[in-house]
Amino acid sequence: METGELTIIGRVVSASNATLVCEATGTGDDGETSTVRCVYKPVRGEVPLWDFPDGTLAGREIASYEVSDSLGWNVIPTTILRDGPFGPGMVQRWIDTPDRDGERGRTLDLVDICRPDLVPTGWIPVMQAYDGDGEEVSLIHADDPRLQRMAVLDVLINNADRKGGHALEGMDGYVYGVDHGICLHSQNKLRTVLWGWAGTAIDDAAMSDVVAFVESFTTVVEPRLRGHITDEEIESLLGRARALVANPVMPEPQSSRPIPWPAF
């Protein structure tokens, strides 16, 4: 993925920025050719955002991955900055997902909607709304520790756009988060569908990783973030991590728009 030739095989047409599906092909030391599927988002295809004026969306995606990796959490797929067919951009490992009704053995996604009276055991209702036909529905997400770890990461990186479709259950059993182009702002912009744990304590294992993250920030984490986000945003990240250490509780919604739109 880092050095192989990128061949475009498709495009995610629903994305607001240029999002291309590629195959990276290279030859190993043993002479064998291998191919890795990945997502390529060239910087030149980004739509400027007035509220995220600094740097690039690609840089924020890479910085978010570096935070996840520094924590030792396999939440964000491997993400790098490299040249491609349309110039420099973010390249991220593609995540294959199982068939919802077949291989996974259940009918609901990790984040989904259902009738308010049909919320199943193991899912947490987040809000109630009306669908396009005027029927009442509940936005729900799984009470899953893999998804909860993603929610903690979102607090740290100040994710302004955690949609339901950005949480993927991979074939390998891990839960991955994708699309982190509008994260790590210095001002509070947390918008997420994962509010089900608001006000609850964060588990000790996750907090142990956050403590280590804070302790190694200057020597290990900060150098990995330089050049991708601003110095102010780096300091704000450290401030959010320290705040979680001081009060290891998932925050409550603090804005009039706590959920991204659309939610999926």
XYZ file of N, CA and C in Angstrom:
792
model
N 0.814 -1.196 0.000
C 0.000 0.000 0.000
C 0.857 1.259 0.000
N 2.035 1.184 0.588
C 2.899 2.354 0.673
C 3.636 2.646 -0.628
N 4.045 1.607 -1.339
C 4.902 1.809 -2.508
C 4.368 1.206 -3.793
N 3.334 0.373 -3.721
C 2.816 -0.271 -4.917
C 2.132 0.703 -5.854
N 1.967 0.275 -7.088
C 1.288 1.106 -8.080
C -0.214 1.111 -7.813
N -0.799 2.306 -7.736
C -2.229 2.446 -7.482
C -2.995 2.425 -8.796
N -3.931 1.495 -8.906
C -4.804 1.408 -10.072
C -6.231 1.658 -9.629
N -6.872 2.669 -10.199
C -8.243 3.010 -9.826
C -9.203 1.985 -10.417
N -10.057 1.422 -9.572
C -11.034 0.436 -10.041
C -12.468 0.879 -9.803
N -12.658 2.001 -9.082
C -14.013 2.465 -8.831
C -14.018 3.767 -8.065
N -15.207 4.264 -7.826
C -15.370 5.519 -7.102
C -16.582 5.427 -6.197
N -16.459 5.991 -5.000
C -17.596 6.081 -4.083
C -18.346 7.358 -4.449
N -19.406 7.235 -5.203
C -20.077 8.413 -5.777
C -20.875 9.191 -4.737
N -21.209 8.552 -3.609
C -21.993 9.242 -2.580
C -21.137 10.144 -1.703
N -19.818 10.041 -1.798
C -18.925 10.835 -0.959
C -18.891 12.280 -1.435
N -18.752 13.214 -0.475
C -18.721 14.634 -0.819
C -17.373 15.068 -1.359
N -16.321 14.290 -1.088
C -14.995 14.547 -1.636
C -14.606 13.377 -2.537
N -13.665 13.601 -3.433
C -13.235 12.540 -4.340
C -12.733 11.343 -3.536
N -13.406 10.214 -3.664
C -13.067 8.986 -2.933
C -12.982 7.850 -3.936
N -11.775 7.371 -4.160
C -11.524 6.392 -5.208
C -11.116 5.054 -4.605
N -11.650 3.987 -5.146
C -11.268 2.637 -4.733
C -10.132 2.185 -5.647
N -9.053 1.745 -5.047
C -7.858 1.381 -5.819
C -7.349 0.007 -5.420
N -6.531 -0.540 -6.294
C -5.729 -1.701 -5.960
C -4.267 -1.291 -6.028
N -3.542 -1.547 -4.949
C -2.107 -1.258 -4.899
C -1.365 -2.557 -5.167
N -0.569 -2.562 -6.220
C 0.119 -3.771 -6.637
C 1.625 -3.570 -6.556
N 2.299 -4.517 -5.941
C 3.748 -4.443 -5.817
C 4.364 -5.821 -5.782
N 5.690 -5.855 -5.877
C 6.431 -7.109 -5.860
C 7.293 -7.167 -4.611
N 7.175 -8.241 -3.853
C 7.928 -8.407 -2.620
C 9.347 -8.863 -2.867
N 10.096 -8.995 -1.776
C 11.495 -9.441 -1.864
C 11.617 -10.834 -2.459
N 10.551 -11.622 -2.336
C 10.584 -12.979 -2.869
C 10.187 -13.046 -4.342
N 9.932 -11.862 -4.932
C 9.555 -11.821 -6.337
C 8.084 -12.043 -6.599
N 7.315 -12.309 -5.545
C 5.882 -12.542 -5.703
C 5.127 -11.220 -5.776
N 4.152 -11.148 -6.661
C 3.316 -9.962 -6.803
C 2.086 -10.084 -5.907
N 1.781 -9.014 -5.198
C 0.612 -9.017 -4.324
C -0.186 -7.733 -4.546
N -1.463 -7.815 -4.204
C -2.369 -6.681 -4.405
C -3.160 -6.417 -3.133
N -3.270 -5.160 -2.784
C -4.046 -4.737 -1.621
C -5.083 -3.733 -2.079
N -6.331 -3.939 -1.678
C -7.379 -2.965 -2.010
C -7.357 -1.835 -0.991
N -7.555 -0.628 -1.461
C -7.482 0.534 -0.572
C -8.369 1.655 -1.093
N -8.558 2.645 -0.240
C -9.301 3.863 -0.573
C -8.290 4.988 -0.736
N -8.433 5.732 -1.806
C -7.517 6.838 -2.119
C -8.326 8.121 -2.227
N -7.980 9.110 -1.397
C -8.655 10.407 -1.423
C -7.618 11.475 -1.743
N -7.507 11.882 -3.001
C -6.508 12.893 -3.362
C -6.850 14.256 -2.769
N -5.819 14.967 -2.344
C -6.021 16.298 -1.761
C -6.707 17.223 -2.756
N -6.370 17.100 -4.020
C -6.948 17.986 -5.037
C -8.441 17.770 -5.216
N -8.978 16.664 -4.706
C -10.406 16.390 -4.809
C -11.200 16.807 -3.586
N -10.544 17.490 -2.629
C -11.232 17.910 -1.413
C -12.068 19.159 -1.646
N -13.246 19.202 -1.050
C -14.088 20.391 -1.056
C -13.752 21.213 0.191
N -13.285 22.456 0.038
C -12.894 23.259 1.211
C -14.065 23.447 2.178
N -13.753 23.425 3.480
C -14.757 23.623 4.524
C -14.428 24.891 5.298
N -15.405 25.772 5.441
C -15.144 27.053 6.106
C -14.772 26.868 7.569
N -15.305 25.815 8.218
C -15.039 25.630 9.641
C -13.836 24.722 9.904
N -13.206 24.206 8.855
C -11.953 23.458 8.982
C -10.967 24.030 7.956
N -10.564 25.290 8.152
C -9.783 25.978 7.114
C -8.317 25.575 7.061
N -7.799 24.957 8.120
C -6.360 24.695 8.205
C -6.016 23.312 7.677
N -4.891 23.231 6.958
C -4.395 21.938 6.506
C -5.298 21.301 5.469
N -5.291 19.980 5.450
C -6.093 19.214 4.494
C -6.921 18.170 5.225
N -7.980 17.719 4.575
C -8.772 16.637 5.154
C -7.944 15.358 5.214
N -7.094 15.157 4.212
C -6.207 13.994 4.219
C -5.303 14.004 5.438
N -4.769 15.179 5.772
C -3.913 15.294 6.948
C -4.657 14.943 8.226
N -5.918 15.307 8.318
C -6.716 14.994 9.508
C -7.018 13.497 9.579
N -7.237 12.881 8.419
C -7.439 11.430 8.398
C -6.196 10.713 8.912
N -5.033 11.149 8.457
C -3.783 10.510 8.871
C -3.522 10.762 10.350
N -3.751 11.989 10.812
C -3.545 12.298 12.225
C -4.481 11.469 13.103
N -5.713 11.261 12.674
C -6.656 10.442 13.443
C -6.153 9.006 13.541
N -5.636 8.494 12.430
C -5.059 7.142 12.473
C -3.871 7.087 13.429
N -3.026 8.106 13.403
C -1.856 8.119 14.277
C -2.268 8.119 15.750
N -3.364 8.801 16.081
C -3.868 8.788 17.456
C -4.322 7.384 17.829
N -5.129 6.773 16.971
C -5.610 5.413 17.230
C -4.446 4.446 17.382
N -3.460 4.550 16.497
C -2.321 3.642 16.539
C -1.461 3.885 17.778
N -1.298 5.152 18.161
C -0.514 5.470 19.355
C -1.155 4.917 20.618
N -2.473 4.845 20.623
C -3.195 4.274 21.755
C -3.087 2.750 21.785
N -2.664 2.164 20.678
C -2.632 0.712 20.576
C -3.980 0.124 20.210
N -4.884 0.968 19.690
C -6.228 0.544 19.334
C -6.311 0.338 17.823
N -6.824 -0.755 17.414
C -6.958 -1.063 15.994
C -8.317 -0.591 15.488
N -8.626 0.680 15.756
C -9.951 1.208 15.415
C -9.980 1.749 13.988
N -8.919 2.437 13.568
C -8.871 3.023 12.232
C -7.936 2.187 11.365
N -8.373 1.790 10.168
C -7.490 1.008 9.300
C -6.210 1.775 8.979
N -5.153 1.045 8.668
C -3.876 1.667 8.321
C -4.092 2.761 7.283
N -3.572 3.953 7.587
C -3.797 5.135 6.763
C -2.472 5.849 6.554
N -2.143 6.163 5.306
C -0.877 6.821 4.992
C -1.111 7.973 4.037
N -0.098 8.821 3.896
C -0.083 9.889 2.894
C 0.916 9.485 1.821
N 0.468 9.448 0.577
C 1.372 9.078 -0.512
C 0.868 9.673 -1.821
N 1.712 9.602 -2.831
C 1.334 10.078 -4.150
C 0.466 9.034 -4.837
N -0.401 9.502 -5.731
C -1.276 8.615 -6.472
C -1.560 9.168 -7.852
N -2.501 8.564 -8.563
C -2.802 9.012 -9.938
C -3.208 10.476 -10.032
N -3.788 11.035 -8.971
C -4.200 12.438 -8.981
C -3.425 13.258 -7.953
N -2.203 12.850 -7.687
C -1.351 13.585 -6.769
C -1.416 13.056 -5.354
N -0.807 13.784 -4.409
C -0.778 13.328 -3.012
C -2.179 13.182 -2.439
N -2.317 12.218 -1.559
C -3.608 12.009 -0.917
C -3.524 10.966 0.170
N -4.636 10.776 0.837
C -4.751 9.754 1.866
C -5.029 8.412 1.208
N -4.331 7.379 1.662
C -4.589 6.017 1.213
C -4.837 5.165 2.453
N -5.940 4.449 2.451
C -6.360 3.682 3.629
C -6.763 2.270 3.219
N -6.391 1.312 4.041
C -6.724 -0.085 3.758
C -8.235 -0.282 3.680
N -8.655 -0.977 2.649
C -10.068 -1.289 2.446
C -10.520 -2.327 3.468
N -11.738 -2.172 3.993
C -12.288 -3.124 4.954
C -13.419 -3.900 4.304
N -13.231 -5.212 4.189
C -14.305 -6.087 3.710
C -15.249 -6.380 4.867
N -16.539 -6.332 4.590
C -17.543 -6.573 5.623
C -18.403 -7.777 5.245
N -18.876 -8.534 6.239
C -19.710 -9.706 5.946
C -21.105 -9.305 5.508
N -21.777 -10.237 4.865
C -23.172 -10.030 4.498
C -23.996 -9.893 5.771
N -24.809 -8.859 5.836
C -25.536 -8.560 7.074
C -26.455 -9.701 7.505
N -27.208 -10.264 6.574
C -28.212 -11.257 6.941
C -27.668 -12.679 6.953
N -26.549 -12.899 6.255
C -26.057 -14.257 6.130
C -24.928 -14.564 7.083
N -23.724 -14.081 6.773
C -22.546 -14.469 7.531
C -22.574 -13.989 8.974
N -23.211 -12.856 9.239
C -23.169 -12.324 10.591
C -24.273 -12.891 11.476
N -25.307 -13.415 10.874
C -26.334 -14.085 11.651
C -27.273 -13.150 12.378
N -27.341 -11.867 11.983
C -28.309 -10.954 12.581
C -28.739 -9.956 11.528
N -29.810 -9.243 11.802
C -30.396 -8.387 10.777
C -30.076 -6.915 10.964
N -29.554 -6.514 12.114
C -29.268 -5.110 12.372
C -27.779 -4.810 12.213
N -27.481 -3.617 11.702
C -26.101 -3.159 11.668
C -25.700 -2.664 13.057
N -24.407 -2.379 13.231
C -23.924 -1.848 14.508
C -24.643 -0.561 14.880
N -24.944 0.265 13.891
C -25.777 1.460 14.075
C -26.935 1.324 13.107
N -28.174 1.466 13.592
C -29.320 1.174 12.731
C -30.527 1.956 13.226
N -31.659 1.752 12.579
C -32.930 2.315 13.030
C -33.956 1.191 13.101
N -34.901 1.345 14.011
C -35.989 0.377 14.127
C -37.166 1.072 14.796
N -38.289 0.397 14.864
C -39.428 0.945 15.596
C -39.075 1.052 17.079
N -39.540 2.099 17.755
C -39.190 2.278 19.176
C -39.569 1.101 20.057
N -40.629 0.372 19.698
C -41.061 -0.756 20.526
C -40.361 -2.060 20.144
N -39.425 -1.977 19.188
C -38.742 -3.183 18.736
C -37.233 -3.111 18.933
N -36.780 -2.255 19.838
C -35.342 -2.177 20.119
C -34.917 -3.486 20.771
N -34.027 -4.240 20.138
C -33.690 -5.565 20.678
C -32.718 -5.479 21.844
N -32.640 -6.548 22.597
C -31.651 -6.652 23.658
C -30.248 -6.551 23.066
N -29.397 -5.753 23.700
C -28.038 -5.580 23.200
C -27.860 -4.349 22.333
N -28.930 -3.563 22.132
C -28.840 -2.305 21.398
C -29.325 -1.174 22.306
N -28.749 0.006 22.130
C -29.067 1.158 22.973
C -29.757 2.223 22.127
N -30.959 2.677 22.521
C -31.595 3.772 21.781
C -30.887 5.101 22.067
N -30.692 5.874 21.021
C -30.009 7.159 21.139
C -30.995 8.309 21.006
N -31.891 8.222 20.056
C -32.889 9.274 19.860
C -34.061 8.697 19.089
N -35.204 9.409 19.153
C -36.377 9.042 18.366
C -36.644 10.125 17.340
N -37.142 9.704 16.185
C -37.410 10.641 15.094
C -38.535 10.063 14.231
N -38.780 10.714 13.088
C -39.768 10.235 12.139
C -39.089 9.990 10.806
N -39.439 8.883 10.161
C -38.852 8.598 8.863
C -39.585 9.362 7.770
N -39.213 9.105 6.507
C -39.797 9.852 5.402
C -41.284 9.620 5.214
N -41.794 8.528 5.781
C -43.231 8.244 5.704
C -43.989 8.716 6.941
N -43.291 9.407 7.845
C -43.939 9.898 9.050
C -44.060 8.890 10.158
N -43.409 7.740 9.997
C -43.449 6.705 11.025
C -42.362 6.955 12.068
N -42.689 6.711 13.332
C -41.726 6.923 14.406
C -40.657 5.828 14.387
N -39.407 6.237 14.509
C -38.294 5.292 14.516
C -37.320 5.687 15.620
N -36.492 4.741 16.029
C -35.425 4.999 16.993
C -34.083 4.784 16.317
N -33.164 5.713 16.552
C -31.768 5.520 16.161
C -31.110 4.736 17.287
N -30.505 3.591 16.956
C -29.932 2.712 17.971
C -28.517 2.308 17.572
N -27.739 1.903 18.563
C -26.449 1.290 18.244
C -26.199 0.126 19.198
N -25.354 -0.786 18.767
C -25.064 -1.978 19.562
C -24.332 -1.614 20.839
N -24.660 -2.304 21.919
C -23.932 -2.162 23.180
C -22.739 -3.110 23.112
N -21.764 -2.726 22.305
C -20.653 -3.597 21.917
C -19.346 -2.946 22.360
N -18.508 -3.642 23.119
C -17.257 -3.025 23.587
C -16.345 -2.585 22.459
N -16.435 -3.235 21.298
C -15.619 -2.811 20.155
C -16.075 -1.441 19.663
N -17.375 -1.223 19.658
C -17.933 0.061 19.239
C -17.719 1.116 20.313
N -17.746 0.702 21.574
C -17.518 1.637 22.674
C -16.104 2.206 22.629
N -15.130 1.387 22.246
C -13.757 1.879 22.105
C -13.689 2.960 21.027
N -14.461 2.798 19.956
C -14.527 3.814 18.917
C -15.120 5.112 19.458
N -16.128 4.990 20.322
C -16.752 6.180 20.903
C -15.753 6.956 21.759
N -14.908 6.245 22.496
C -13.878 6.910 23.301
C -12.882 7.612 22.387
N -12.471 6.935 21.314
C -11.554 7.564 20.355
C -12.162 8.833 19.771
N -13.465 8.806 19.468
C -14.123 9.984 18.905
C -14.066 11.172 19.855
N -14.169 10.905 21.144
C -14.045 11.994 22.120
C -12.648 12.602 22.038
N -11.640 11.759 21.960
C -10.259 12.244 21.917
C -9.981 13.042 20.646
N -10.416 12.526 19.494
C -10.105 13.211 18.239
C -11.171 14.241 17.871
N -12.188 14.400 18.738
C -13.193 15.441 18.530
C -13.858 15.264 17.161
N -14.376 14.065 16.939
C -14.941 13.701 15.638
C -16.225 14.480 15.386
N -16.247 15.240 14.320
C -17.420 16.053 13.997
C -18.379 15.344 13.051
N -18.110 14.066 12.730
C -18.937 13.426 11.705
C -18.947 11.904 11.838
N -19.275 11.378 13.022
C -19.377 9.920 13.186
C -20.768 9.462 12.781
N -20.918 9.195 11.480
C -22.177 8.682 10.956
C -22.270 7.172 11.204
N -23.494 6.641 11.090
C -23.681 5.218 11.274
C -22.919 4.388 10.266
N -22.833 4.865 9.040
C -22.129 4.138 8.000
C -20.629 4.186 8.109
N -20.104 4.940 9.080
C -18.658 5.041 9.274
C -18.131 4.008 10.264
N -18.990 3.156 10.777
C -18.591 2.081 11.691
C -18.778 0.756 10.969
N -17.677 0.086 10.670
C -17.706 -1.121 9.852
C -17.260 -2.329 10.664
N -18.022 -3.386 10.602
C -17.632 -4.642 11.228
C -16.914 -5.487 10.183
N -15.607 -5.664 10.345
C -14.815 -6.351 9.346
C -14.959 -7.860 9.392
N -14.509 -8.501 8.320
C -14.521 -9.961 8.253
C -13.623 -10.575 9.319
N -12.660 -9.788 9.821
C -11.713 -10.297 10.821
C -12.237 -10.179 12.245
N -13.459 -9.674 12.412
C -14.045 -9.568 13.745
C -13.787 -8.244 14.437
N -12.948 -7.382 13.851
C -12.709 -6.066 14.423
C -13.783 -5.096 13.939
N -13.974 -4.023 14.687
C -14.850 -2.933 14.273
C -13.974 -1.737 13.937
N -14.140 -1.217 12.735
C -13.290 -0.134 12.236
C -14.099 1.136 12.006
N -13.455 2.264 12.241
C -14.032 3.549 11.907
C -13.333 4.126 10.692
N -14.111 4.717 9.788
C -13.558 5.341 8.584
C -14.113 6.757 8.461
N -13.514 7.526 7.545
C -13.925 8.902 7.261
C -13.664 9.825 8.456
N -12.422 10.233 8.602
C -12.037 11.109 9.709
C -11.461 12.441 9.213
N -12.027 12.940 8.106
C -11.512 14.179 7.529
C -11.865 15.425 8.311
N -12.909 15.365 9.137
C -13.256 16.557 9.921
C -13.205 16.213 11.410
N -11.984 15.954 11.833
C -11.683 15.658 13.232
C -10.571 16.583 13.708
N -10.360 16.579 15.034
C -9.189 17.204 15.664
C -9.204 18.729 15.641
N -10.382 19.323 15.494
C -10.485 20.782 15.619
C -10.191 21.191 17.064
N -9.688 22.390 17.258
C -9.388 22.848 18.615
C -10.661 23.202 19.390
N -11.743 23.545 18.685
C -13.019 23.832 19.336
C -13.865 22.560 19.402
N -14.738 22.475 20.414
C -15.579 21.288 20.572
C -16.558 21.172 19.413
N -16.438 20.086 18.645
C -17.324 19.854 17.515
C -17.831 18.414 17.480
N -17.843 17.755 18.619
C -18.200 16.337 18.659
C -19.640 16.130 18.192
N -19.775 15.430 17.062
C -21.080 15.031 16.532
C -20.987 13.554 16.194
N -21.858 12.769 16.793
C -21.738 11.321 16.668
C -23.082 10.650 16.875
N -23.235 9.464 16.300
C -24.426 8.651 16.571
C -24.202 7.745 17.774
N -23.014 7.789 18.366
C -22.669 6.863 19.449
C -22.825 7.519 20.824
N -24.001 8.097 21.084
C -24.232 8.761 22.371
C -24.797 7.813 23.421
N -24.945 6.545 23.105
C -25.601 5.631 24.034
C -24.894 5.454 25.356
N -23.581 5.737 25.394
C -22.821 5.576 26.635
C -22.597 6.906 27.349
N -23.256 7.967 26.919
C -23.070 9.274 27.546
C -23.319 9.191 29.050
N -22.401 9.759 29.823
C -22.538 9.786 31.265
C -22.080 8.530 31.977
N -21.579 7.542 31.235
C -21.118 6.299 31.855
C -19.602 6.287 31.979
N -19.103 5.524 32.932
C -17.660 5.443 33.163
C -16.980 4.676 32.040
N -15.779 5.119 31.676
C -14.963 4.433 30.675
C -14.206 3.313 31.370
N -14.117 2.155 30.726
C -13.521 0.991 31.379
C -12.036 1.208 31.660
N -11.549 0.497 32.666
C -10.175 0.688 33.143
C -9.128 0.383 32.072
N -9.386 -0.625 31.241
C -8.408 -0.992 30.207
C -8.218 0.137 29.214
N -9.312 0.743 28.781
C -9.212 1.868 27.854
C -8.521 3.051 28.512
N -8.855 3.318 29.759
C -8.254 4.459 30.440
C -6.761 4.241 30.685
N -6.352 3.004 30.902
C -4.923 2.724 31.042
C -4.174 3.123 29.778
N -4.776 2.864 28.616
C -4.161 3.259 27.346
C -4.141 4.777 27.193
N -5.201 5.447 27.637
C -5.245 6.909 27.544
C -4.188 7.537 28.449
N -4.007 6.973 29.642
C -2.967 7.472 30.549
C -1.590 7.342 29.906
N -1.313 6.177 29.314
C -0.028 5.973 28.638
C 0.121 6.927 27.452
N -0.977 7.196 26.769
C -0.988 8.136 25.646
C -0.558 9.526 26.114
N -1.112 9.969 27.224
C -0.757 11.287 27.774
C 0.708 11.317 28.198
N 1.147 10.272 28.858
C 2.520 10.241 29.372
C 3.563 10.228 28.261
N 3.223 9.648 27.122
C 4.179 9.563 26.011
C 3.920 10.609 24.930
N 3.026 11.542 25.205
C 2.553 12.450 24.158
C 3.694 13.255 23.544
N 4.487 13.890 24.370
C 5.527 14.797 23.859
C 6.570 14.067 23.029
N 6.972 12.889 23.473
C 8.064 12.181 22.804
C 7.601 11.266 21.685
N 6.389 10.721 21.789
C 5.940 9.710 20.823
C 4.815 10.220 19.927
N 3.782 10.791 20.526
C 2.574 11.129 19.763
C 2.747 12.405 18.962
N 3.189 13.466 19.609
C 3.275 14.760 18.938
C 4.104 14.726 17.662
N 5.266 14.070 17.635
C 6.030 14.025 16.375
C 5.271 13.368 15.227
N 4.363 12.449 15.531
C 3.595 11.768 14.485
C 2.479 12.646 13.927
N 2.145 13.714 14.659
C 1.040 14.578 14.247
C 1.505 15.846 13.549
N 2.752 16.232 13.778
C 3.262 17.480 13.198
C 3.170 17.455 11.679
N 2.706 18.578 11.140
C 2.558 18.684 9.699
C 1.201 18.253 9.184
N 0.446 17.539 10.016
C -0.885 17.085 9.608
C -1.980 17.979 10.179
N -1.810 18.454 11.410
C -2.751 19.381 12.029
C -1.943 20.504 12.672
N -2.614 21.547 13.127
C -1.918 22.714 13.661
C -1.415 22.458 15.086
N -0.483 23.306 15.535
C 0.026 23.201 16.903
C -1.103 23.378 17.913
N -2.015 24.305 17.637
C -3.147 24.524 18.551
C -4.012 23.277 18.651
N -4.211 22.605 17.530
C -5.031 21.393 17.528
C -4.325 20.245 18.246
N -3.006 20.196 18.135
C -2.238 19.181 18.872
C -2.378 19.413 20.375
N -2.264 20.664 20.802
C -2.418 20.978 22.221
C -3.831 20.681 22.708
N -4.822 20.938 21.865
C -6.208 20.652 22.250
C -6.445 19.157 22.402
N -5.824 18.354 21.541
C -5.910 16.902 21.669
C -5.360 16.452 23.014
N -4.194 16.961 23.373
C -3.611 16.613 24.669
C -4.523 17.057 25.805
N -5.139 18.221 25.666
C -6.060 18.696 26.687
C -7.270 17.789 26.853
N -7.806 17.286 25.756
C -8.959 16.368 25.847
C -8.556 15.053 26.505
N -7.353 14.569 26.174
C -6.885 13.325 26.793
C -6.687 13.518 28.295
N -6.098 14.633 28.689
C -5.901 14.911 30.117
C -7.237 15.041 30.829
N -8.221 15.643 30.179
C -9.544 15.798 30.784
C -10.193 14.442 31.024
N -10.009 13.493 30.094
C -10.552 12.154 30.298
C -9.859 11.448 31.458
N -8.549 11.650 31.578
C -7.824 11.043 32.705
C -8.347 11.594 34.024
N -8.608 12.901 34.065
C -9.101 13.523 35.294
C -10.539 13.107 35.603
N -11.337 12.852 34.545
C -12.738 12.475 34.734
C -13.096 11.428 33.684
N -12.827 10.150 33.959
C -12.996 9.089 32.955
C -14.454 8.705 32.727
N -15.220 9.657 32.238
C -16.645 9.460 31.985
C -16.953 9.968 30.576
N -17.769 9.239 29.839
C -18.153 9.675 28.507
C -18.989 10.950 28.599
N -18.679 11.948 27.775
C -19.369 13.235 27.884
C -20.828 13.154 27.456
N -21.597 14.128 27.926
C -22.972 14.310 27.491
C -22.976 15.275 26.306
N -24.003 15.214 25.436
C -24.098 16.187 24.343
C -24.123 17.612 24.878
N -23.374 18.498 24.218
C -23.263 19.872 24.692
C -23.691 20.904 23.653
N -24.131 20.462 22.487
C -24.509 21.396 21.435
C -25.924 21.111 20.975
N -26.455 22.013 20.166
C -27.802 21.821 19.622
C -27.800 20.849 18.450
N -26.599 20.477 17.968
C -26.484 19.529 16.852
C -25.503 18.415 17.235
N -25.889 17.570 18.156
C -24.940 16.537 18.616
C -24.810 15.357 17.674
N -25.720 15.223 16.709
C -25.717 14.096 15.774
C -25.498 14.644 14.357
N -24.591 14.039 13.587
C -24.356 14.530 12.215
C -25.569 14.314 11.343
N -25.653 15.128 10.303
C -26.753 14.969 9.351
C -26.186 14.864 7.951
N -26.606 13.833 7.179
C -27.478 12.746 7.623
C -26.766 11.833 8.622
N -27.563 11.046 9.347
C -26.977 10.182 10.380
C -26.318 8.948 9.787
N -26.581 8.664 8.508
C -25.997 7.496 7.844
C -25.356 7.936 6.528
